[in-house]
């Protein structure tokens, strides 16, 4: 029997569908899919933004609650004169298609590998990953080392963290029955809440001007995208518990940029553990939070250049 609470949520969700559709239309007009290209990988579309037309390939993988536009105004402009920069939406984010099993890191890495197979065939790329994207980048290097020249990771998530730290709304959004209804409510409150909370992600560094608009954070609050993000986050710890056992297999150079005052993740529990398993060049940034590739974009770009030209990590 459907509970009274669930029935009330269903009624509210039905009423929210109209506002949700209107929100989706507005945010997609502001951030059109036409700015990228759709590459079909394993039967599913992957949206890829590109910059630069010559030079070695660089593939950039965004974190949770984000999309490929995170890099289009931060790192890509620093590299596009020397590299072919590929910025891919992960499955269910931005304009990439979601599919059953897409939360698995292996599945996400396979989609990223397919992008390289099609857009940079026969070449190795430097893989850039931020936060959740760092976990996908590591999996790509494990599963397809033939595609990877090196890894440059910004505040990466790499290991399970012992439970906790999950936002309550991700549990609701990921739930099989309640989730589709709950996510219809998200456009009415989500954008304002995130705008108010952006400071904590960058803290103690300042939030760049127009960050919300430039990174197209609004795309997250389309109901299917919000649900996909919640499923990814809810699945991540179990995925990492398994994946992290394989890190000893990694042979590519790895550079990690880590904010010393990151409060979104614990560097000690992630890159600290990664360093115990594999050589890592760790760049610790004082007075930096979870977004090192913004204020320290020049340093990140230099690390990419070095690995792309065969420079080893220290």
C-alpha positions as CSV (number, residue, x, y, z in Angstrom):
1,X,0.0,0.0,0.0
2,X,1.3,3.5,-0.9
3,X,1.9,5.5,2.3
4,X,0.3,8.8,2.8
5,X,3.7,10.5,2.7
6,X,4.5,8.9,-0.7
7,X,1.0,9.8,-2.0
8,X,1.6,13.4,-1.0
9,X,5.0,13.4,-2.6
10,X,3.4,12.0,-5.8
11,X,0.8,14.7,-5.9
12,X,3.4,17.4,-5.4
13,X,5.6,15.8,-8.0
14,X,2.8,15.8,-10.5
15,X,2.3,19.5,-9.9
16,X,6.0,20.1,-10.3
17,X,6.2,18.5,-13.7
18,X,5.1,21.6,-15.5
19,X,7.7,23.8,-13.7
20,X,10.3,21.1,-14.2
21,X,9.7,21.1,-17.9
22,X,9.8,24.9,-18.1
23,X,13.1,24.9,-16.1
24,X,14.6,22.3,-18.4
25,X,13.7,24.3,-21.5
26,X,15.3,27.4,-20.1
27,X,18.5,25.8,-19.0
28,X,19.0,23.9,-22.2
29,X,18.4,27.1,-24.2
30,X,21.2,28.7,-22.2
31,X,23.5,25.7,-22.6
32,X,22.6,24.1,-26.0
33,X,23.7,20.6,-26.9
34,X,24.9,22.1,-30.2
35,X,28.0,23.3,-28.5
36,X,29.3,19.8,-28.5
37,X,29.2,16.6,-30.6
38,X,27.5,13.3,-29.8
39,X,29.7,10.2,-30.2
40,X,28.0,6.8,-30.0
41,X,29.9,4.5,-27.7
42,X,28.6,1.0,-26.9
43,X,25.2,2.1,-28.3
44,X,24.9,5.2,-26.1
45,X,25.5,8.8,-26.9
46,X,28.4,10.6,-25.2
47,X,28.5,14.4,-25.5
48,X,32.0,15.8,-26.1
49,X,33.0,19.4,-26.1
50,X,36.2,20.0,-28.1
51,X,38.9,22.7,-28.2
52,X,42.0,22.9,-30.4
53,X,42.6,21.1,-33.7
54,X,46.2,20.0,-33.5
55,X,48.6,18.3,-31.1
56,X,48.3,15.4,-28.7
57,X,44.9,14.6,-27.2
58,X,43.9,15.5,-23.7
59,X,40.7,14.0,-22.3
60,X,39.0,15.8,-19.3
61,X,36.5,14.1,-17.0
62,X,34.3,16.1,-14.7
63,X,33.2,15.4,-11.2
64,X,29.8,14.9,-9.5
65,X,27.1,17.5,-9.8
66,X,29.0,18.9,-12.9
67,X,29.4,18.4,-16.6
68,X,32.0,18.9,-19.3
69,X,31.6,22.7,-19.3
70,X,33.5,22.8,-16.1
71,X,36.7,22.7,-18.2
72,X,35.6,24.7,-21.2
73,X,36.5,28.0,-19.6
74,X,39.1,26.9,-17.1
75,X,41.7,24.5,-18.5
76,X,40.8,24.3,-22.2
77,X,41.7,27.9,-23.1
78,X,45.1,27.3,-21.6
79,X,45.8,24.3,-23.8
80,X,43.8,24.6,-27.0
81,X,46.7,26.2,-29.0
82,X,48.8,23.1,-28.4
83,X,46.5,20.2,-27.9
84,X,43.2,18.6,-29.0
85,X,41.1,19.0,-25.9
86,X,38.2,16.6,-25.4
87,X,35.8,17.3,-22.6
88,X,33.2,14.5,-22.1
89,X,30.0,14.4,-20.2
90,X,29.8,11.3,-18.0
91,X,26.7,9.0,-18.6
92,X,23.6,10.8,-17.5
93,X,25.3,14.2,-17.1
94,X,25.2,17.2,-19.4
95,X,24.0,15.7,-22.6
96,X,25.4,12.2,-22.4
97,X,22.9,9.3,-22.4
98,X,22.2,7.3,-19.2
99,X,21.9,3.5,-19.3
100,X,21.4,0.6,-16.9
101,X,24.6,0.0,-14.9
102,X,26.0,3.4,-15.8
103,X,27.0,4.1,-12.1
104,X,29.7,1.5,-12.3
105,X,33.1,3.0,-12.7
106,X,34.1,0.4,-15.3
107,X,31.0,1.4,-17.4
108,X,31.9,5.1,-17.2
109,X,35.5,4.4,-18.0
110,X,34.4,2.4,-21.0
111,X,32.4,5.3,-22.4
112,X,35.5,7.6,-22.0
113,X,37.6,5.0,-23.7
114,X,35.2,4.9,-26.6
115,X,35.6,8.6,-27.0
116,X,39.3,8.2,-27.4
117,X,39.0,5.2,-29.7
118,X,36.8,7.3,-32.1
119,X,38.3,10.8,-31.8
120,X,42.0,10.0,-31.2
121,X,42.4,6.5,-32.6
122,X,45.8,4.9,-32.1
123,X,47.0,7.7,-29.8
124,X,47.6,8.0,-26.1
125,X,46.1,10.9,-24.2
126,X,46.7,12.7,-20.9
127,X,43.6,12.1,-18.8
128,X,42.5,14.9,-16.5
129,X,40.0,14.0,-13.8
130,X,38.4,16.2,-11.1
131,X,36.9,14.7,-8.0
132,X,34.6,11.8,-9.1
133,X,36.2,12.2,-12.5
134,X,39.5,11.3,-10.9
135,X,38.0,7.9,-10.0
136,X,36.9,7.4,-13.6
137,X,40.3,8.5,-14.9
138,X,42.0,6.0,-12.6
139,X,39.7,3.2,-13.9
140,X,40.4,4.2,-17.5
141,X,44.1,3.8,-16.8
142,X,43.5,0.4,-15.2
143,X,41.2,-1.0,-17.9
144,X,42.7,0.7,-21.0
145,X,46.4,1.5,-20.3
146,X,46.9,1.5,-24.1
147,X,45.0,4.8,-24.3
148,X,46.7,6.6,-21.4
149,X,49.9,8.7,-21.5
150,X,49.5,9.9,-17.9
151,X,47.0,11.2,-15.3
152,X,46.6,14.7,-14.0
153,X,44.0,14.6,-11.1
154,X,42.4,17.5,-9.3
155,X,41.1,16.8,-5.8
156,X,40.4,13.1,-6.9
157,X,38.2,10.6,-5.1
158,X,40.1,7.3,-5.1
159,X,39.2,5.2,-2.1
160,X,36.2,4.3,0.0
161,X,35.9,6.5,3.1
162,X,34.2,4.3,5.7
163,X,30.6,5.4,5.2
164,X,28.8,8.6,6.0
165,X,29.0,12.0,4.3
166,X,26.0,11.2,2.0
167,X,23.5,14.0,1.5
168,X,19.9,12.9,2.4
169,X,18.5,14.1,-0.9
170,X,20.8,11.7,-2.9
171,X,19.2,8.8,-1.1
172,X,15.7,10.0,-2.1
173,X,16.7,10.8,-5.6
174,X,18.3,7.4,-6.2
175,X,15.5,5.4,-4.7
176,X,13.7,3.2,-7.3
177,X,10.1,4.2,-6.4
178,X,10.4,7.7,-4.8
179,X,13.3,9.0,-6.9
180,X,11.5,9.8,-10.2
181,X,8.8,11.7,-8.2
182,X,11.2,13.5,-5.9
183,X,13.4,14.7,-8.7
184,X,10.5,16.6,-10.2
185,X,10.7,18.9,-7.2
186,X,14.4,19.6,-7.6
187,X,14.2,22.5,-10.1
188,X,12.0,24.5,-7.7
189,X,14.6,24.6,-4.9
190,X,17.9,23.1,-6.1
191,X,19.5,25.9,-8.1
192,X,19.0,28.5,-5.3
193,X,20.4,26.0,-2.7
194,X,23.4,25.2,-4.7
195,X,24.2,28.9,-5.5
196,X,24.2,29.5,-1.7
197,X,26.4,26.5,-1.1
198,X,29.1,27.0,-3.8
199,X,31.3,28.9,-1.3
200,X,31.9,25.7,0.7
201,X,33.2,23.9,-2.3
202,X,35.8,26.5,-3.1
203,X,36.6,27.6,0.4
204,X,39.0,29.1,1.4
205,X,39.6,30.1,-2.2
206,X,37.1,32.7,-3.7
207,X,34.4,31.5,-6.0
208,X,35.2,32.7,-9.6
209,X,32.8,35.2,-11.0
210,X,29.9,33.7,-12.9
211,X,30.9,30.2,-11.9
212,X,27.4,28.8,-11.8
213,X,26.6,30.1,-15.3
214,X,30.0,29.4,-16.9
215,X,30.1,25.8,-15.7
216,X,26.4,25.3,-16.6
217,X,25.6,23.9,-13.1
218,X,21.9,24.5,-13.9
219,X,22.0,21.4,-16.1
220,X,22.2,19.3,-13.0
221,X,18.7,20.1,-11.9
222,X,16.9,18.6,-14.8
223,X,15.3,15.6,-13.1
224,X,17.0,12.8,-15.0
225,X,20.4,14.4,-14.5
226,X,19.8,14.9,-10.8
227,X,18.8,11.3,-10.4
228,X,21.8,10.0,-12.3
229,X,24.1,12.1,-10.2
230,X,22.5,10.7,-7.0
231,X,22.9,7.2,-8.2
232,X,26.5,7.7,-9.0
233,X,27.3,9.2,-5.6
234,X,25.4,6.5,-3.7
235,X,27.2,3.8,-5.6
236,X,30.7,5.3,-5.5
237,X,32.0,4.1,-2.2
238,X,31.3,0.4,-3.0
239,X,32.8,0.8,-6.4
240,X,36.0,2.3,-5.0
241,X,36.3,-0.4,-2.3
242,X,36.8,-2.8,-5.2
243,X,38.7,-0.6,-7.6
244,X,41.3,0.6,-5.1
245,X,42.6,-3.0,-4.7
246,X,43.9,-2.7,-8.3
247,X,45.9,0.5,-8.1
248,X,49.2,-1.4,-7.8
249,X,48.7,-2.3,-11.5
250,X,49.0,1.4,-12.6
251,X,52.2,2.2,-14.5
252,X,51.5,5.6,-16.0
253,X,52.8,8.8,-14.4
254,X,50.3,10.5,-12.0
255,X,50.2,14.1,-10.9
256,X,47.7,15.0,-8.2
257,X,46.7,18.6,-7.2
258,X,45.2,18.6,-3.7
259,X,43.9,21.5,-1.6
260,X,45.2,21.4,1.9
261,X,41.9,22.7,3.2
262,X,39.5,20.6,1.1
263,X,36.4,19.9,3.1
264,X,34.5,18.1,0.4
265,X,36.8,15.1,0.6
266,X,39.6,14.1,2.9
267,X,42.9,14.2,1.0
268,X,44.4,11.9,3.6
269,X,41.8,9.2,2.8
270,X,42.2,9.5,-0.9
271,X,45.5,10.7,-2.4
272,X,47.2,9.8,0.9
273,X,46.1,6.1,0.4
274,X,46.8,6.2,-3.3
275,X,50.5,7.2,-2.6
276,X,50.9,4.1,-0.5
277,X,50.1,1.9,-3.6
278,X,51.6,3.7,-6.5
279,X,54.1,6.5,-7.2
280,X,52.3,9.9,-7.3
281,X,53.6,13.4,-7.8
282,X,51.6,15.2,-5.2
283,X,51.2,19.0,-5.4
284,X,49.8,20.2,-2.1
285,X,48.2,23.6,-2.4
286,X,47.9,25.7,0.8
287,X,44.7,27.7,1.3
288,X,43.0,25.8,-1.4
289,X,39.7,23.8,-1.3
290,X,38.1,21.3,-3.6
291,X,38.6,23.1,-6.9
292,X,42.4,23.5,-7.5
293,X,42.1,23.7,-11.3
294,X,40.5,27.1,-11.1
295,X,43.0,29.2,-9.1
296,X,45.9,27.0,-10.1
297,X,44.8,26.3,-13.7
298,X,48.2,27.4,-15.0
299,X,50.0,24.8,-12.8
300,X,47.6,22.1,-13.9
301,X,48.0,23.0,-17.5
302,X,51.8,22.8,-17.2
303,X,51.6,19.3,-15.6
304,X,49.4,18.3,-18.6
305,X,52.0,19.6,-21.0
306,X,54.8,17.8,-19.3
307,X,53.1,14.4,-19.3
308,X,52.0,14.9,-22.9
309,X,55.6,15.4,-24.0
310,X,56.8,12.4,-22.1
311,X,57.9,14.1,-18.9
312,X,57.8,11.8,-15.9
313,X,56.3,12.7,-12.5
314,X,58.7,13.2,-9.7
